[in-house]
Short mmCIF file of N, CA, C and O in Angstrom, two decimals:
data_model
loop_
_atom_site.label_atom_id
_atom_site.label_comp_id
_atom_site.label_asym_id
_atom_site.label_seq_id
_atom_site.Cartn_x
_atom_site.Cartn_y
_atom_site.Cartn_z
N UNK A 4 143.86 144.52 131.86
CA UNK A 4 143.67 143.83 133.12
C UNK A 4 144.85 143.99 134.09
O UNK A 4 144.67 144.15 135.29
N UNK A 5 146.36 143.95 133.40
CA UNK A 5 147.22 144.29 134.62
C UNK A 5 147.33 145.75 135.22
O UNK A 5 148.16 146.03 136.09
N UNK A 6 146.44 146.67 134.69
CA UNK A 6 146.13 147.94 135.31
C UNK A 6 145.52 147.92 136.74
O UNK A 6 145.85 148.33 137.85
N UNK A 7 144.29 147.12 136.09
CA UNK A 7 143.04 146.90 137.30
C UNK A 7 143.90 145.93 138.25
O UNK A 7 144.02 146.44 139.36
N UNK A 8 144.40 144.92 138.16
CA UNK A 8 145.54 144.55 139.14
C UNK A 8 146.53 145.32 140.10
O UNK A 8 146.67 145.13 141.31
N UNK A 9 147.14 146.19 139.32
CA UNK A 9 147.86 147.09 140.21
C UNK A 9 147.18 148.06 141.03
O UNK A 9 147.60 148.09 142.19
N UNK A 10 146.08 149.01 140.71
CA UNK A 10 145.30 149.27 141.60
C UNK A 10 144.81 148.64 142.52
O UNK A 10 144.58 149.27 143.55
N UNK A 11 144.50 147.35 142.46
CA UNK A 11 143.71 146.47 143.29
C UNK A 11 144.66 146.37 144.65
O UNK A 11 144.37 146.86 145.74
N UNK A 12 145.69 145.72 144.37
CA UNK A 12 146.82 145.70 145.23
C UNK A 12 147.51 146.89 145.72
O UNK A 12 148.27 146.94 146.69
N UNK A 13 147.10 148.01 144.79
CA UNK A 13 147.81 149.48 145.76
C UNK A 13 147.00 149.68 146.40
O UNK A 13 147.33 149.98 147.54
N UNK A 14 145.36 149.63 146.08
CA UNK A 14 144.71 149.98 147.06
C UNK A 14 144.60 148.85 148.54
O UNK A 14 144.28 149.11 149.69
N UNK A 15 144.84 148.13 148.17
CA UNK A 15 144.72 146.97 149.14
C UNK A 15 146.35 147.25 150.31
O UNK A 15 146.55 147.07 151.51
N UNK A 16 146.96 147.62 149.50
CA UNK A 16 148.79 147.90 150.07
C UNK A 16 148.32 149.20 150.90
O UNK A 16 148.85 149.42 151.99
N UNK A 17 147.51 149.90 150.48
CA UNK A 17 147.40 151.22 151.18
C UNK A 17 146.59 151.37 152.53
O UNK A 17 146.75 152.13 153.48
N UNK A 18 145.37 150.03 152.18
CA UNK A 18 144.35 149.60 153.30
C UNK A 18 145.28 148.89 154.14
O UNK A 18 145.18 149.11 155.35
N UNK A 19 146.22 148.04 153.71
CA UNK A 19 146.99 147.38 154.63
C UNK A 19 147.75 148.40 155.83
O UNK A 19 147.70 148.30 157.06
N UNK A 20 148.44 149.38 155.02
CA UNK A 20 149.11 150.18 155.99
C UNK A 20 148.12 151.37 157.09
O UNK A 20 148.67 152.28 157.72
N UNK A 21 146.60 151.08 157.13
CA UNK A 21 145.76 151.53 157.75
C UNK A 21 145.13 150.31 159.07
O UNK A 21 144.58 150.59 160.13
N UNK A 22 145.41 149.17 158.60
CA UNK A 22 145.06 148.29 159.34
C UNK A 22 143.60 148.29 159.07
O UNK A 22 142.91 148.41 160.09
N UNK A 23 143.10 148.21 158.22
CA UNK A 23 142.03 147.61 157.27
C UNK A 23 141.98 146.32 156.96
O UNK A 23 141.86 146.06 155.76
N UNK A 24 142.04 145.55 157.61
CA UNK A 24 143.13 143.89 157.27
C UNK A 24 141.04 143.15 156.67
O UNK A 24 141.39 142.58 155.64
N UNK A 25 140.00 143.00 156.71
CA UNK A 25 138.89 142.34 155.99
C UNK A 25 138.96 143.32 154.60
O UNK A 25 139.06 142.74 153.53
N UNK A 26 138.90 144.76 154.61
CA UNK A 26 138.67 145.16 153.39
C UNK A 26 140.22 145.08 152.51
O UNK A 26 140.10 145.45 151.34
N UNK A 27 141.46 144.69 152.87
CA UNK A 27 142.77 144.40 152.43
C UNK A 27 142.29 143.23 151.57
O UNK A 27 141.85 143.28 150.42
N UNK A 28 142.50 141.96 152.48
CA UNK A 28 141.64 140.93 152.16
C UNK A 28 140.91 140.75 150.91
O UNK A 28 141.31 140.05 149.97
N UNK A 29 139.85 141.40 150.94
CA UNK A 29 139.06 141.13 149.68
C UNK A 29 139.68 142.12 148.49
O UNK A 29 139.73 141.62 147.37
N UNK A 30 140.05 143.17 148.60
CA UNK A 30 140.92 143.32 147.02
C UNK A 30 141.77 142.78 147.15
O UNK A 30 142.10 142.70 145.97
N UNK A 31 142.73 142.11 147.83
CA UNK A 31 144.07 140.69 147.39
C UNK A 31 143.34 139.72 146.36
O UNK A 31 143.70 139.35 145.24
N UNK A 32 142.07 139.42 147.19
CA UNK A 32 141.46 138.39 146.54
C UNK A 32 140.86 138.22 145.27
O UNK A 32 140.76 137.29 144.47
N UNK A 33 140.29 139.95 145.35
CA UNK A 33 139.87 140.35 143.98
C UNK A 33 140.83 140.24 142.64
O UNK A 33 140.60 139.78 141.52
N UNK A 34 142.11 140.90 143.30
CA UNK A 34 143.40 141.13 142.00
C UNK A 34 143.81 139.59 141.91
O UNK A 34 144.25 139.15 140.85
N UNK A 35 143.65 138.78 143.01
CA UNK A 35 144.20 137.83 142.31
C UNK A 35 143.22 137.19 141.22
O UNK A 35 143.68 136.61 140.23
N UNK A 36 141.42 137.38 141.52
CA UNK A 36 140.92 136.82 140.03
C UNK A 36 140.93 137.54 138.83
O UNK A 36 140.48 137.15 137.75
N UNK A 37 141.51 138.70 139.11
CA UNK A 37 141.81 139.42 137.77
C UNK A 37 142.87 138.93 137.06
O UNK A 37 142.90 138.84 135.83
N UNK A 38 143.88 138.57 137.97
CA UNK A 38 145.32 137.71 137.48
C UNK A 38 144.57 136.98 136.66
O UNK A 38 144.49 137.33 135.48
N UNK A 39 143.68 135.53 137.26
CA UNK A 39 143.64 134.73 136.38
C UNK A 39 142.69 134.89 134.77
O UNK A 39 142.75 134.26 133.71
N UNK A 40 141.88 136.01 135.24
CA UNK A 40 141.44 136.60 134.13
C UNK A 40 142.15 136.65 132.91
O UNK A 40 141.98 136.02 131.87
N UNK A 41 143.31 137.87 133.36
CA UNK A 41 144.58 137.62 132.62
C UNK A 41 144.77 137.10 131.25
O UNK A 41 144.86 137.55 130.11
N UNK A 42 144.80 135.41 132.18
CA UNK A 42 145.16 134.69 131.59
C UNK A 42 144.23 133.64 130.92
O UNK A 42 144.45 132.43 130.84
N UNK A 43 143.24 134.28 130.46
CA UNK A 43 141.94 133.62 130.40
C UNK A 43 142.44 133.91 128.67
O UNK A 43 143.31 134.67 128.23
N UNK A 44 141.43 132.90 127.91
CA UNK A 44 141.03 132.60 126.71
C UNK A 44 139.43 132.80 126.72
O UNK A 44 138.71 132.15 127.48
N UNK A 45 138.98 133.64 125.92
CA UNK A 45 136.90 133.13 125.79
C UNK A 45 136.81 132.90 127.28
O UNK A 45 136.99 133.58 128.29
N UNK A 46 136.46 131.70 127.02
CA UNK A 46 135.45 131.48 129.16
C UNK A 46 136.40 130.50 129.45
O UNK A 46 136.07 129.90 130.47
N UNK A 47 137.64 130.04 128.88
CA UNK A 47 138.47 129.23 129.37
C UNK A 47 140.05 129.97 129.57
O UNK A 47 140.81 130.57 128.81
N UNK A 48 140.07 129.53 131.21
CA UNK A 48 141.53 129.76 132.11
C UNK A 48 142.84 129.04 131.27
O UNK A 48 142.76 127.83 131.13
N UNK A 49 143.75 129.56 130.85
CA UNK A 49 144.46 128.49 130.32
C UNK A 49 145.84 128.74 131.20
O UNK A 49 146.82 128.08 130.84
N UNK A 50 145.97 129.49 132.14
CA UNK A 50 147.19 129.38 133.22
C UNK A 50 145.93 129.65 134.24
O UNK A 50 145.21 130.65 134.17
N UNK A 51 145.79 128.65 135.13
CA UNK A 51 145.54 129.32 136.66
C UNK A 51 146.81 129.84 137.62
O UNK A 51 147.85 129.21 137.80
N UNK A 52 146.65 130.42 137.88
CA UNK A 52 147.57 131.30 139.13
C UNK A 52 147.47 131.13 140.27
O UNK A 52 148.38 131.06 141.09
N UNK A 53 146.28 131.05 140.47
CA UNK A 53 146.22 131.42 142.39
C UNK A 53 145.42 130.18 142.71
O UNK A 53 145.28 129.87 143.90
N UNK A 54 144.85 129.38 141.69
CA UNK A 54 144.99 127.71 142.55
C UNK A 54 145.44 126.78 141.92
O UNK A 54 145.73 126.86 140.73
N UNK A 55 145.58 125.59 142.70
CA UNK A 55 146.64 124.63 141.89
C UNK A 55 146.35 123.09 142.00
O UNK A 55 147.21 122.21 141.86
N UNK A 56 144.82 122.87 142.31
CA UNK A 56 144.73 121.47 142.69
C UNK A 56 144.87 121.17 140.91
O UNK A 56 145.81 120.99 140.14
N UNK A 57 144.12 121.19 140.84
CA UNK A 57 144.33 121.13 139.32
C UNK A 57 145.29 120.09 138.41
O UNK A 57 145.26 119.08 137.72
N UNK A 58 146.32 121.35 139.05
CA UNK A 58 147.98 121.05 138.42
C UNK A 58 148.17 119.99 138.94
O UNK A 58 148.65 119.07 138.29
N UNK A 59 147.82 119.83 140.30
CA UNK A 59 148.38 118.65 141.04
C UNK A 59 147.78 117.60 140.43
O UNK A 59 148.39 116.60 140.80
N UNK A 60 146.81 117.28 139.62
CA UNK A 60 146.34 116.43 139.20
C UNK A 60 146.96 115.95 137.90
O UNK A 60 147.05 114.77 137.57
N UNK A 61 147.44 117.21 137.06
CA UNK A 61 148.18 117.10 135.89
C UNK A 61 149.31 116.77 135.68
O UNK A 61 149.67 116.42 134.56
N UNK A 62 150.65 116.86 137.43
CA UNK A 62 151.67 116.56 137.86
C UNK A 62 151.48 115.26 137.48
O UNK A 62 152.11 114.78 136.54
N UNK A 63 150.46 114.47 138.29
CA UNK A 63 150.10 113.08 138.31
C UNK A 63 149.76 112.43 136.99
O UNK A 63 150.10 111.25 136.88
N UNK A 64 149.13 113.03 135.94
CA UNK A 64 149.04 112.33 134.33
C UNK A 64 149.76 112.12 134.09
O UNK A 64 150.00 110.96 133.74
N UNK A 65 150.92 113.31 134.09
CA UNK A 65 152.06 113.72 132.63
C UNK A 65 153.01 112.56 133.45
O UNK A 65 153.64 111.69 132.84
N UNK A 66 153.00 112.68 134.83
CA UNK A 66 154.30 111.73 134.99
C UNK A 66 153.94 109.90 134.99
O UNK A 66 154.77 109.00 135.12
N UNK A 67 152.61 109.77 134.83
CA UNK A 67 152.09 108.31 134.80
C UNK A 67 152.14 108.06 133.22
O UNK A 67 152.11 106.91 132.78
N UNK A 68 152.25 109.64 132.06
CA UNK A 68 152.28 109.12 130.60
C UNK A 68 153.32 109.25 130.55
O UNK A 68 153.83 108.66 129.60
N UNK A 69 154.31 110.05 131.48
CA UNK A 69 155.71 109.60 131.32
C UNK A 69 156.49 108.40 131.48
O UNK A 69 157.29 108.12 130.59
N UNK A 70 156.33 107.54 132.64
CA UNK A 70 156.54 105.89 133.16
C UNK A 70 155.89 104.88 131.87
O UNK A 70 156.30 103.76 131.55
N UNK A 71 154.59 105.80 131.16
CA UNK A 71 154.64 104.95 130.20
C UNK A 71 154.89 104.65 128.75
O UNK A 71 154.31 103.95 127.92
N UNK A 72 156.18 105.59 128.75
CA UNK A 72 156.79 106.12 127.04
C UNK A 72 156.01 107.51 126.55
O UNK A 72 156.61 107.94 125.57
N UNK A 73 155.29 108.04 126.77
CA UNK A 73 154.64 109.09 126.39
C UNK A 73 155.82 110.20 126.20
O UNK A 73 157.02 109.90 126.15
N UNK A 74 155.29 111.52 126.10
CA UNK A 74 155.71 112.61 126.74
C UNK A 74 156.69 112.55 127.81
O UNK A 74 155.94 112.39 128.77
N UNK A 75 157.81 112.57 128.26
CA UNK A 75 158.86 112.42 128.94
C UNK A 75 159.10 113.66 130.02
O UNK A 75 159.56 113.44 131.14
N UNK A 76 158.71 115.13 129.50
CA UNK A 76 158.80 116.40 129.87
C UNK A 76 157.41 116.74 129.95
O UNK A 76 157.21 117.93 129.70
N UNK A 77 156.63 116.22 130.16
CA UNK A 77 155.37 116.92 129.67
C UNK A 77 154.76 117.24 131.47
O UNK A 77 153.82 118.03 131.61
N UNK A 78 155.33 116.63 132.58
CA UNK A 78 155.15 117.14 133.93
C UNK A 78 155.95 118.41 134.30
O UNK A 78 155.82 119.06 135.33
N UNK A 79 156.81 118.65 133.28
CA UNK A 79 157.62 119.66 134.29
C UNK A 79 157.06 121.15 134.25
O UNK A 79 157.09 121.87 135.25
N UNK A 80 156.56 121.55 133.05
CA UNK A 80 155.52 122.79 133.45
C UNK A 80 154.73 122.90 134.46
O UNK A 80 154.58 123.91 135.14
N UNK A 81 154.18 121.86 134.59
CA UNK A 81 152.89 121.60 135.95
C UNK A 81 153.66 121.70 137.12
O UNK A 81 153.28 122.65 137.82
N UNK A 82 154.86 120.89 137.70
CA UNK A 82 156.16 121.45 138.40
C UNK A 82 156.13 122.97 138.87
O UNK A 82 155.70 123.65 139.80
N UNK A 83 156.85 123.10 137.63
CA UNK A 83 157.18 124.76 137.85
C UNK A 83 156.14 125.88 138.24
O UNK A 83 156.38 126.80 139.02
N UNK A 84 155.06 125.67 137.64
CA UNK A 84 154.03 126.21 137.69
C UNK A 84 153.38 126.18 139.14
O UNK A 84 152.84 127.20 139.57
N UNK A 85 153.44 124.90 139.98
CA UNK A 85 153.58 124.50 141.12
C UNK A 85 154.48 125.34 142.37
O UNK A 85 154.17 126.03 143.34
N UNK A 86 155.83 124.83 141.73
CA UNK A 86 157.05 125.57 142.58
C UNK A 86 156.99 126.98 142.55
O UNK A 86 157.53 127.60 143.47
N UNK A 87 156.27 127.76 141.39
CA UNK A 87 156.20 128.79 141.51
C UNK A 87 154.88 129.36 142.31
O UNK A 87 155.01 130.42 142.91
N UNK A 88 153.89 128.85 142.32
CA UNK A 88 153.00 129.17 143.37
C UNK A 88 153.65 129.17 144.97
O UNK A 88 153.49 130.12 145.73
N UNK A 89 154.49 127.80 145.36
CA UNK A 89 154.53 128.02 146.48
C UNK A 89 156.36 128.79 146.87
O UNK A 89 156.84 129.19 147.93
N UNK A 90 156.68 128.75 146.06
CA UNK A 90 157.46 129.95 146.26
C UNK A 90 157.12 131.33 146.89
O UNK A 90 157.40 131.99 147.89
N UNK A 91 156.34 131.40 145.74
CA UNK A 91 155.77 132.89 146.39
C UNK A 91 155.45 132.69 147.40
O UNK A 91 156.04 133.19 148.36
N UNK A 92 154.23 131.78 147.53
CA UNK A 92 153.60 132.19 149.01
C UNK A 92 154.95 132.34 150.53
O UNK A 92 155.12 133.11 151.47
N UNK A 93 155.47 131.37 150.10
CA UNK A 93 156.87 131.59 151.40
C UNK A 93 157.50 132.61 151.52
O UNK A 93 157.86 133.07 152.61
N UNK A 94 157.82 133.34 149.90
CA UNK A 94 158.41 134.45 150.28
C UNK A 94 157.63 135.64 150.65
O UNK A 94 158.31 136.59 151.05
N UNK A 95 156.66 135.76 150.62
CA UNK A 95 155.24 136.23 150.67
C UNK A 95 155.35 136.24 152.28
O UNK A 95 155.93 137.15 152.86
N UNK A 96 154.89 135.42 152.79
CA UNK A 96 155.42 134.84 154.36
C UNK A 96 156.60 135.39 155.16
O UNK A 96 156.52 136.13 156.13
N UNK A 97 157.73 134.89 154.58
CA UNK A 97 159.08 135.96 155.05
C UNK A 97 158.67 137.19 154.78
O UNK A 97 158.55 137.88 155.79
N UNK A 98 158.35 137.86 153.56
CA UNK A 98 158.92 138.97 153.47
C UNK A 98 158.00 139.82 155.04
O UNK A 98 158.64 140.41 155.92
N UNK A 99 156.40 139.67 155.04
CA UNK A 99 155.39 139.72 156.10
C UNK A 99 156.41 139.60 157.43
O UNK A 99 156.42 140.70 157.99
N UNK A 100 156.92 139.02 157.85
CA UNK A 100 157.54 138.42 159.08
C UNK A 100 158.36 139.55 159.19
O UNK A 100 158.55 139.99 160.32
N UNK A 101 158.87 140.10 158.24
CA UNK A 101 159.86 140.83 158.01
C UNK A 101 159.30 142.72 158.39
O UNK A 101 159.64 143.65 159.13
N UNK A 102 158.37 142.46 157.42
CA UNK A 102 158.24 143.94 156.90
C UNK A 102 156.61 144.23 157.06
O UNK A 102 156.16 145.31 156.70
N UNK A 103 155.67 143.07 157.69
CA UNK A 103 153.99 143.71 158.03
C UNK A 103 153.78 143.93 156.32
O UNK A 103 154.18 143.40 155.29
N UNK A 104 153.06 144.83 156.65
CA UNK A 104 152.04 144.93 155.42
C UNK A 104 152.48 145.33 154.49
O UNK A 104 152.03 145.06 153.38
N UNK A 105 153.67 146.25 154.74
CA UNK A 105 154.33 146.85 153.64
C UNK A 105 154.98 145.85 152.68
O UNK A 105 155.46 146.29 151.64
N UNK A 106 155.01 144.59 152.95
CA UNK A 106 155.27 143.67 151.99
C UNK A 106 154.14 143.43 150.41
O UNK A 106 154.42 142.78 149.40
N UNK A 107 152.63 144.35 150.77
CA UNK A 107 152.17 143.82 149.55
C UNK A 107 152.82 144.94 148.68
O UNK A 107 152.79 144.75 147.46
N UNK A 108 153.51 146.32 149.24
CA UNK A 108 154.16 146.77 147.88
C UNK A 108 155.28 146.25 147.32
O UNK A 108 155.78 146.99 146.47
N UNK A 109 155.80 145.30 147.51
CA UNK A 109 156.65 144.82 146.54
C UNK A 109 155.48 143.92 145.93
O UNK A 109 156.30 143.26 145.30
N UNK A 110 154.50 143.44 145.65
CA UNK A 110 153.53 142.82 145.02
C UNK A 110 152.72 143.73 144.22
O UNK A 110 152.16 143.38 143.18
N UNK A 111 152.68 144.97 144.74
CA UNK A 111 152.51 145.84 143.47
C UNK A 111 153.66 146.00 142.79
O UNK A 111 153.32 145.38 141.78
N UNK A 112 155.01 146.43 142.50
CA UNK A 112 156.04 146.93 142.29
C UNK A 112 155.84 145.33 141.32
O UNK A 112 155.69 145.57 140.12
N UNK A 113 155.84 144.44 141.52
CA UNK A 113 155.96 143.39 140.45
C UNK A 113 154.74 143.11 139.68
O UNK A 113 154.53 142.08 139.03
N UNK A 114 153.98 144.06 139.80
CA UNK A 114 152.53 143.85 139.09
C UNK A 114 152.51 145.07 138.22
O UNK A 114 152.05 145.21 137.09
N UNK A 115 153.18 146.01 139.08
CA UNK A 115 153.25 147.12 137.80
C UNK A 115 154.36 146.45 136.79
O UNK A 115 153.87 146.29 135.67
N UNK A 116 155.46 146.10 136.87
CA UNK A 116 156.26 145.23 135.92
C UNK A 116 155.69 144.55 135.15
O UNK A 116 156.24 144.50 134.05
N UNK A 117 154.71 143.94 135.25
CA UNK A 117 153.90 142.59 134.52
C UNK A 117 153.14 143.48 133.64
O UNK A 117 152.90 143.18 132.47
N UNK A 118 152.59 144.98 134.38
CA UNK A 118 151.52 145.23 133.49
C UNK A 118 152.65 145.79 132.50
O UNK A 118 152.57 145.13 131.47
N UNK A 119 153.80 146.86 132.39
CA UNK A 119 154.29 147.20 131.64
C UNK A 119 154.81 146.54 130.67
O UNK A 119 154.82 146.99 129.53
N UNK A 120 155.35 145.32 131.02
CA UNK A 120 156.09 143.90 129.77
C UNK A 120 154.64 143.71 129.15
O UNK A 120 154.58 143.83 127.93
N UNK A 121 153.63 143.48 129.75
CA UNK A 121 152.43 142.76 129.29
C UNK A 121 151.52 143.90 127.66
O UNK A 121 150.84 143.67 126.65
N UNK A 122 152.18 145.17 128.46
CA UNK A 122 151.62 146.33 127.49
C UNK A 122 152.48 146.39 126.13
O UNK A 122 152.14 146.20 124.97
N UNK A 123 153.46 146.66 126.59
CA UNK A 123 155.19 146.18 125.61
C UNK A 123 154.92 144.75 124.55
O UNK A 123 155.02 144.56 123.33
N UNK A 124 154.53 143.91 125.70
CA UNK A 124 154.27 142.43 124.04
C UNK A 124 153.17 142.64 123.29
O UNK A 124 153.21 142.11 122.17
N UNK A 125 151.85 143.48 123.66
CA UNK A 125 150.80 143.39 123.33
C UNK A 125 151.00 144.48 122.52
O UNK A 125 150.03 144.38 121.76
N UNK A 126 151.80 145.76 122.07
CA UNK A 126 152.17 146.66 121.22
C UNK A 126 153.03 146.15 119.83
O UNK A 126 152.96 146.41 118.63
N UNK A 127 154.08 145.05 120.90
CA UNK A 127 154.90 144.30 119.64
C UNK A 127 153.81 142.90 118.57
O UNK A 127 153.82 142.52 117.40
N UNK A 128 153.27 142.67 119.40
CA UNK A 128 152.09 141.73 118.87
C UNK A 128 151.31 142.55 117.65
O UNK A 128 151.52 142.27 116.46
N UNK A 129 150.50 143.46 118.01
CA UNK A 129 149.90 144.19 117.07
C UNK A 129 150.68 144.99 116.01
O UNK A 129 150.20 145.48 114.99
N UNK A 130 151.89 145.03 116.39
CA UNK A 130 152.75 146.29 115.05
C UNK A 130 153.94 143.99 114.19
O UNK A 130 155.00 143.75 113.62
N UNK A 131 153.20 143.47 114.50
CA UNK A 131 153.96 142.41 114.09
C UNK A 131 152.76 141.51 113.24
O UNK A 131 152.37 140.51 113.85
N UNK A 132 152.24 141.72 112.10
CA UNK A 132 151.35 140.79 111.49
C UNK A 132 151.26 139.48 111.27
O UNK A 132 150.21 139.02 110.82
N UNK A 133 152.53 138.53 111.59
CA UNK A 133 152.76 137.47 111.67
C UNK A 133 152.17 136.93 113.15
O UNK A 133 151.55 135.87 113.25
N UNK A 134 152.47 137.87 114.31
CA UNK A 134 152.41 137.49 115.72
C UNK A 134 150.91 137.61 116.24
O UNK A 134 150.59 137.95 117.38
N UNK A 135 150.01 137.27 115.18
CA UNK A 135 148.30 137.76 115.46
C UNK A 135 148.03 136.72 116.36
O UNK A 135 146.92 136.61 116.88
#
């Protein structure tokens, strides 16, 4: 899946620098449900990526079972997971302000990264019989 990702976004990086901006658009949109694919289990998402009401809802448990002796840490993934969505998007934003379209290749350039680590654990996973 992080193959079909990086294509998605080169081709979309490549439509961008044509000024193709509806057909850009929909492969962004596409790679990003492949992201969450990703990260899919069977028919269940177990990281969403590209939305976050969700989380925001889970921000709100973990820290109401936190106030009440529970889990103490158990919000701060949902946090991060958070901060890291809108991180991106800002820098996402600058970098655009900055650099136009040519900003989604650094979004490939970090997707080809993901797919290569992602290929790398999934080699060490299988040559590791404990790590099934």
């Amino acid at each position: 899946m992080p193959v079909l990702m990086v294509v998605l976004l080169a081709a979309a990086a490549g439509l961008g620098d044509m000024r193709e901006d509806r057909l850009t658009a929909i492969l962004m949109a596409v790679a990003m449900g492949v992201e969450n694919i990703f990260f899919a289990t069977g028919t269940d998402v177990r990281v969403g990526l590209t939305y976050m009401t969700g989380r925001l809802v889970k921000i709100g448990q973990q820290l109401a079972a936190a106030l009440t002796g529970e889990d103490r840490w158990g919000w701060v993934p949902h946090v991060l997971l958070w901060a890291g969505l809108m991180s991106g998007g800002v820098a996402g934003a600058v970098a655009y302000l900055f650099i136009g379209s040519d900003a989604l290749w650094i979004a490939v350039a970090a997707a080809v990264v993901i797919a290569v680590l992602a290929r790398g654990a999934g080699a060490v996973a299988k040559s590791s019989p404990g790590l099934d």
